[in-house]
Amino acid sequence: MNVSLFLTCVNDTLFPGTGKAVVHLLERLGHTIDFNPEQTCCGQMHYNTGYRDETVPLVRRFVELYEDAEAVVVPSASCAGMIHEYYPKIAETTGDSALEKSVSELLPRVFELSGFLVDKLKIEDVGAYFPHRVTYHPTCHSLRVLHVGDAPLKLLKNVRGLEFAELPNALECCGFGGTFAIKNSDTSAAMVGDKIHHIKQTGAEICVAADNSCLMHIGGAMSRQRSGIRTVHLAEVLASTEEKPGGKQ
C-alpha cells in the first residue's frame, strides 16, 4: 500500500524522530511512504481556541493535498481526532457542498498509527523489540475523541523484550490540553503532578503515548523532578528492532 504521512506540527518541529520511526516501521511492513512537504497544520489549535474561521483554509489544504491518497497515517491521536471529529462540522459551516463531499470521502482513508496497524492492516505484532519496562498513557484525544480503544495496548503487548506495567488511574488527563496548560498553568501543573505520581508507581523506565504533545508535558515535568523516567512515542517503540534499536536516549 502507498501510505501518505501527515506528520503534524509538534512532530515536525520538536520530535522529528517520530516521523522517521513511522517511515521505518511502515517500510519494514512492506509499504511505500509518500511525504508531501507542502503539508501544514491540521488547525486543531485554531479551532480549540475559538479561531474557527481561520481553520477553514487548513481543512481545504488538507483535502487538496490528500484527496487522492490511498491511506493517510497520522502519528498523533490528537490531530487525527481533530480531522475525524471536526472536519465534517467545519466543512458544513462553509455551505460548500463540494468541500463537504471531499471531506466525507477522504475521512475513511485517514488513520491514527495504531488504528491503521490494528484495524486497517489487521496486524498486532509488528516484529518490534524493545527491552524495557514500559507503561502507557492513553491520551484524552485517543480515548475520548478518536476512540482508538485498546489498539496501542495490543501492539505494545506483542513487542518482544517489553515488560508492560499497567498505569494506575490511566484515564485521567495529564493536564496538557494545548493552550489549557498556558491559560490554567496551576491546574495543569497539579494534574501532571498526579500523572507522574502514578507513572512512578509502575516502576516503568519509559512512559509511552500516541501523542508527543502530552509526552512533552509529562516528560518536561518528570525531567524537573529528576525522575529518571523517559517518554517515548509509540511509533518509536514499534520501529525498534534488535538490529536497529530505537527510542529517545
PDB file of N, CA, C and O in Angstrom, residues 101-137:
ATOM      1  N   LYS A 101     -18.408  17.029   0.597  1.00  0.00           N
ATOM      2  CA  LYS A 101     -18.300  15.738  -0.085  1.00  0.00           C
ATOM      3  C   LYS A 101     -16.850  15.245  -0.070  1.00  0.00           C
ATOM      4  O   LYS A 101     -16.599  14.064   0.206  1.00  0.00           O
ATOM      5  N   SER A 102     -15.915  16.149  -0.308  1.00  0.00           N
ATOM      6  CA  SER A 102     -14.500  15.759  -0.326  1.00  0.00           C
ATOM      7  C   SER A 102     -14.044  15.283   1.048  1.00  0.00           C
ATOM      8  O   SER A 102     -13.323  14.290   1.161  1.00  0.00           O
ATOM      9  N   VAL A 103     -14.453  15.988   2.098  1.00  0.00           N
ATOM     10  CA  VAL A 103     -14.091  15.582   3.464  1.00  0.00           C
ATOM     11  C   VAL A 103     -14.696  14.217   3.772  1.00  0.00           C
ATOM     12  O   VAL A 103     -14.027  13.328   4.310  1.00  0.00           O
ATOM     13  N   SER A 104     -15.957  14.048   3.436  1.00  0.00           N
ATOM     14  CA  SER A 104     -16.646  12.784   3.709  1.00  0.00           C
ATOM     15  C   SER A 104     -15.974  11.607   3.009  1.00  0.00           C
ATOM     16  O   SER A 104     -15.849  10.510   3.584  1.00  0.00           O
ATOM     17  N   GLU A 105     -15.525  11.822   1.789  1.00  0.00           N
ATOM     18  CA  GLU A 105     -14.894  10.744   1.020  1.00  0.00           C
ATOM     19  C   GLU A 105     -13.475  10.452   1.509  1.00  0.00           C
ATOM     20  O   GLU A 105     -13.000   9.323   1.420  1.00  0.00           O
ATOM     21  N   LEU A 106     -12.794  11.483   2.039  1.00  0.00           N
ATOM     22  CA  LEU A 106     -11.406  11.309   2.468  1.00  0.00           C
ATOM     23  C   LEU A 106     -11.283  10.680   3.855  1.00  0.00           C
ATOM     24  O   LEU A 106     -10.367   9.878   4.097  1.00  0.00           O
ATOM     25  N   LEU A 107     -12.185  11.005   4.770  1.00  0.00           N
ATOM     26  CA  LEU A 107     -12.029  10.579   6.160  1.00  0.00           C
ATOM     27  C   LEU A 107     -11.834   9.074   6.362  1.00  0.00           C
ATOM     28  O   LEU A 107     -11.017   8.672   7.198  1.00  0.00           O
ATOM     29  N   PRO A 108     -12.524   8.197   5.631  1.00  0.00           N
ATOM     30  CA  PRO A 108     -12.297   6.753   5.842  1.00  0.00           C
ATOM     31  C   PRO A 108     -10.883   6.305   5.496  1.00  0.00           C
ATOM     32  O   PRO A 108     -10.493   5.191   5.850  1.00  0.00           O
ATOM     33  N   ARG A 109     -10.115   7.175   4.849  1.00  0.00           N
ATOM     34  CA  ARG A 109      -8.740   6.822   4.481  1.00  0.00           C
ATOM     35  C   ARG A 109      -7.708   7.524   5.363  1.00  0.00           C
ATOM     36  O   ARG A 109      -6.515   7.474   5.067  1.00  0.00           O
ATOM     37  N   VAL A 110      -8.169   8.164   6.441  1.00  0.00           N
ATOM     38  CA  VAL A 110      -7.268   8.857   7.372  1.00  0.00           C
ATOM     39  C   VAL A 110      -7.215   8.066   8.671  1.00  0.00           C
ATOM     40  O   VAL A 110      -8.250   7.795   9.297  1.00  0.00           O
ATOM     41  N   PHE A 111      -5.997   7.699   9.100  1.00  0.00           N
ATOM     42  CA  PHE A 111      -5.838   6.804  10.250  1.00  0.00           C
ATOM     43  C   PHE A 111      -4.802   7.339  11.239  1.00  0.00           C
ATOM     44  O   PHE A 111      -3.733   7.817  10.832  1.00  0.00           O
ATOM     45  N   GLU A 112      -5.077   7.198  12.520  1.00  0.00           N
ATOM     46  CA  GLU A 112      -4.028   7.300  13.551  1.00  0.00           C
ATOM     47  C   GLU A 112      -3.193   6.034  13.430  1.00  0.00           C
ATOM     48  O   GLU A 112      -3.700   4.980  13.012  1.00  0.00           O
ATOM     49  N   LEU A 113      -1.917   6.096  13.784  1.00  0.00           N
ATOM     50  CA  LEU A 113      -0.996   4.999  13.506  1.00  0.00           C
ATOM     51  C   LEU A 113      -1.458   3.653  14.066  1.00  0.00           C
ATOM     52  O   LEU A 113      -1.487   2.656  13.329  1.00  0.00           O
ATOM     53  N   SER A 114      -1.808   3.588  15.340  1.00  0.00           N
ATOM     54  CA  SER A 114      -2.172   2.289  15.923  1.00  0.00           C
ATOM     55  C   SER A 114      -3.455   1.744  15.294  1.00  0.00           C
ATOM     56  O   SER A 114      -3.594   0.537  15.078  1.00  0.00           O
ATOM     57  N   GLY A 115      -4.397   2.613  14.984  1.00  0.00           N
ATOM     58  CA  GLY A 115      -5.623   2.182  14.324  1.00  0.00           C
ATOM     59  C   GLY A 115      -5.349   1.664  12.917  1.00  0.00           C
ATOM     60  O   GLY A 115      -5.983   0.709  12.469  1.00  0.00           O
ATOM     61  N   PHE A 116      -4.405   2.312  12.242  1.00  0.00           N
ATOM     62  CA  PHE A 116      -4.041   1.853  10.898  1.00  0.00           C
ATOM     63  C   PHE A 116      -3.477   0.437  10.955  1.00  0.00           C
ATOM     64  O   PHE A 116      -3.839  -0.428  10.157  1.00  0.00           O
ATOM     65  N   LEU A 117      -2.599   0.194  11.928  1.00  0.00           N
ATOM     66  CA  LEU A 117      -1.965  -1.122  12.024  1.00  0.00           C
ATOM     67  C   LEU A 117      -2.966  -2.203  12.433  1.00  0.00           C
ATOM     68  O   LEU A 117      -3.047  -3.264  11.789  1.00  0.00           O
ATOM     69  N   VAL A 118      -3.723  -1.939  13.477  1.00  0.00           N
ATOM     70  CA  VAL A 118      -4.582  -2.988  14.056  1.00  0.00           C
ATOM     71  C   VAL A 118      -5.907  -3.124  13.307  1.00  0.00           C
ATOM     72  O   VAL A 118      -6.339  -4.240  12.990  1.00  0.00           O
ATOM     73  N   ASP A 119      -6.549  -2.010  13.027  1.00  0.00           N
ATOM     74  CA  ASP A 119      -7.895  -2.070  12.441  1.00  0.00           C
ATOM     75  C   ASP A 119      -7.877  -2.177  10.911  1.00  0.00           C
ATOM     76  O   ASP A 119      -8.691  -2.897  10.333  1.00  0.00           O
ATOM     77  N   LYS A 120      -6.957  -1.457  10.274  1.00  0.00           N
ATOM     78  CA  LYS A 120      -6.913  -1.486   8.806  1.00  0.00           C
ATOM     79  C   LYS A 120      -6.076  -2.648   8.285  1.00  0.00           C
ATOM     80  O   LYS A 120      -6.526  -3.433   7.442  1.00  0.00           O
ATOM     81  N   LEU A 121      -4.825  -2.765   8.808  1.00  0.00           N
ATOM     82  CA  LEU A 121      -3.929  -3.806   8.292  1.00  0.00           C
ATOM     83  C   LEU A 121      -4.104  -5.147   9.005  1.00  0.00           C
ATOM     84  O   LEU A 121      -3.562  -6.161   8.538  1.00  0.00           O
ATOM     85  N   LYS A 122      -4.817  -5.150  10.148  1.00  0.00           N
ATOM     86  CA  LYS A 122      -5.039  -6.376  10.932  1.00  0.00           C
ATOM     87  C   LYS A 122      -3.712  -6.962  11.435  1.00  0.00           C
ATOM     88  O   LYS A 122      -3.493  -8.173  11.422  1.00  0.00           O
ATOM     89  N   ILE A 123      -2.807  -6.085  11.863  1.00  0.00           N
ATOM     90  CA  ILE A 123      -1.512  -6.501  12.401  1.00  0.00           C
ATOM     91  C   ILE A 123      -1.419  -6.075  13.866  1.00  0.00           C
ATOM     92  O   ILE A 123      -1.627  -4.904  14.190  1.00  0.00           O
ATOM     93  N   GLU A 124      -1.116  -7.032  14.748  1.00  0.00           N
ATOM     94  CA  GLU A 124      -0.896  -6.691  16.153  1.00  0.00           C
ATOM     95  C   GLU A 124       0.556  -6.914  16.560  1.00  0.00           C
ATOM     96  O   GLU A 124       1.004  -6.386  17.577  1.00  0.00           O
ATOM     97  N   ASP A 125       1.283  -7.728  15.803  1.00  0.00           N
ATOM     98  CA  ASP A 125       2.706  -7.960  16.067  1.00  0.00           C
ATOM     99  C   ASP A 125       3.490  -7.414  14.878  1.00  0.00           C
ATOM    100  O   ASP A 125       3.459  -7.970  13.781  1.00  0.00           O
ATOM    101  N   VAL A 126       4.199  -6.309  15.106  1.00  0.00           N
ATOM    102  CA  VAL A 126       4.927  -5.663  14.007  1.00  0.00           C
ATOM    103  C   VAL A 126       6.391  -6.073  13.986  1.00  0.00           C
ATOM    104  O   VAL A 126       7.204  -5.482  13.267  1.00  0.00           O
ATOM    105  N   GLY A 127       6.747  -7.073  14.816  1.00  0.00           N
ATOM    106  CA  GLY A 127       8.120  -7.561  14.818  1.00  0.00           C
ATOM    107  C   GLY A 127       9.092  -6.665  15.559  1.00  0.00           C
ATOM    108  O   GLY A 127      10.293  -6.684  15.280  1.00  0.00           O
ATOM    109  N   ALA A 128       8.576  -5.892  16.519  1.00  0.00           N
ATOM    110  CA  ALA A 128       9.436  -4.952  17.250  1.00  0.00           C
ATOM    111  C   ALA A 128      10.131  -5.636  18.428  1.00  0.00           C
ATOM    112  O   ALA A 128       9.665  -6.659  18.946  1.00  0.00           O
ATOM    113  N   TYR A 129      11.233  -5.038  18.840  1.00  0.00           N
ATOM    114  CA  TYR A 129      11.999  -5.499  20.005  1.00  0.00           C
ATOM    115  C   TYR A 129      12.369  -4.261  20.816  1.00  0.00           C
ATOM    116  O   TYR A 129      13.015  -3.332  20.296  1.00  0.00           O
ATOM    117  N   PHE A 130      11.969  -4.234  22.085  1.00  0.00           N
ATOM    118  CA  PHE A 130      12.207  -3.046  22.913  1.00  0.00           C
ATOM    119  C   PHE A 130      12.360  -3.517  24.361  1.00  0.00           C
ATOM    120  O   PHE A 130      11.374  -3.625  25.099  1.00  0.00           O
ATOM    121  N   PRO A 131      13.574  -3.828  24.801  1.00  0.00           N
ATOM    122  CA  PRO A 131      13.794  -4.476  26.096  1.00  0.00           C
ATOM    123  C   PRO A 131      13.757  -3.499  27.271  1.00  0.00           C
ATOM    124  O   PRO A 131      14.791  -3.226  27.902  1.00  0.00           O
ATOM    125  N   HIS A 132      12.555  -2.985  27.576  1.00  0.00           N
ATOM    126  CA  HIS A 132      12.408  -2.018  28.670  1.00  0.00           C
ATOM    127  C   HIS A 132      11.075  -2.253  29.384  1.00  0.00           C
ATOM    128  O   HIS A 132      10.133  -2.780  28.796  1.00  0.00           O
ATOM    129  N   ARG A 133      11.018  -1.810  30.644  1.00  0.00           N
ATOM    130  CA  ARG A 133       9.753  -1.818  31.379  1.00  0.00           C
ATOM    131  C   ARG A 133       8.987  -0.536  31.002  1.00  0.00           C
ATOM    132  O   ARG A 133       9.492   0.578  31.207  1.00  0.00           O
ATOM    133  N   VAL A 134       7.790  -0.705  30.443  1.00  0.00           N
ATOM    134  CA  VAL A 134       7.060   0.395  29.807  1.00  0.00           C
ATOM    135  C   VAL A 134       5.655   0.495  30.390  1.00  0.00           C
ATOM    136  O   VAL A 134       4.985  -0.516  30.607  1.00  0.00           O
ATOM    137  N   THR A 135       5.208   1.728  30.611  1.00  0.00           N
ATOM    138  CA  THR A 135       3.799   1.956  30.904  1.00  0.00           C
ATOM    139  C   THR A 135       3.201   2.819  29.797  1.00  0.00           C
ATOM    140  O   THR A 135       3.947   3.454  29.035  1.00  0.00           O
ATOM    141  N   TYR A 136       1.883   2.830  29.692  1.00  0.00           N
ATOM    142  CA  TYR A 136       1.227   3.521  28.576  1.00  0.00           C
ATOM    143  C   TYR A 136       0.200   4.522  29.091  1.00  0.00           C
ATOM    144  O   TYR A 136      -0.686   4.179  29.887  1.00  0.00           O
ATOM    145  N   HIS A 137       0.334   5.757  28.617  1.00  0.00           N
ATOM    146  CA  HIS A 137      -0.629   6.818  28.946  1.00  0.00           C
ATOM    147  C   HIS A 137      -1.599   6.987  27.777  1.00  0.00           C
ATOM    148  O   HIS A 137      -1.205   7.470  26.707  1.00  0.00           O
TER     149      HIS A 137
END
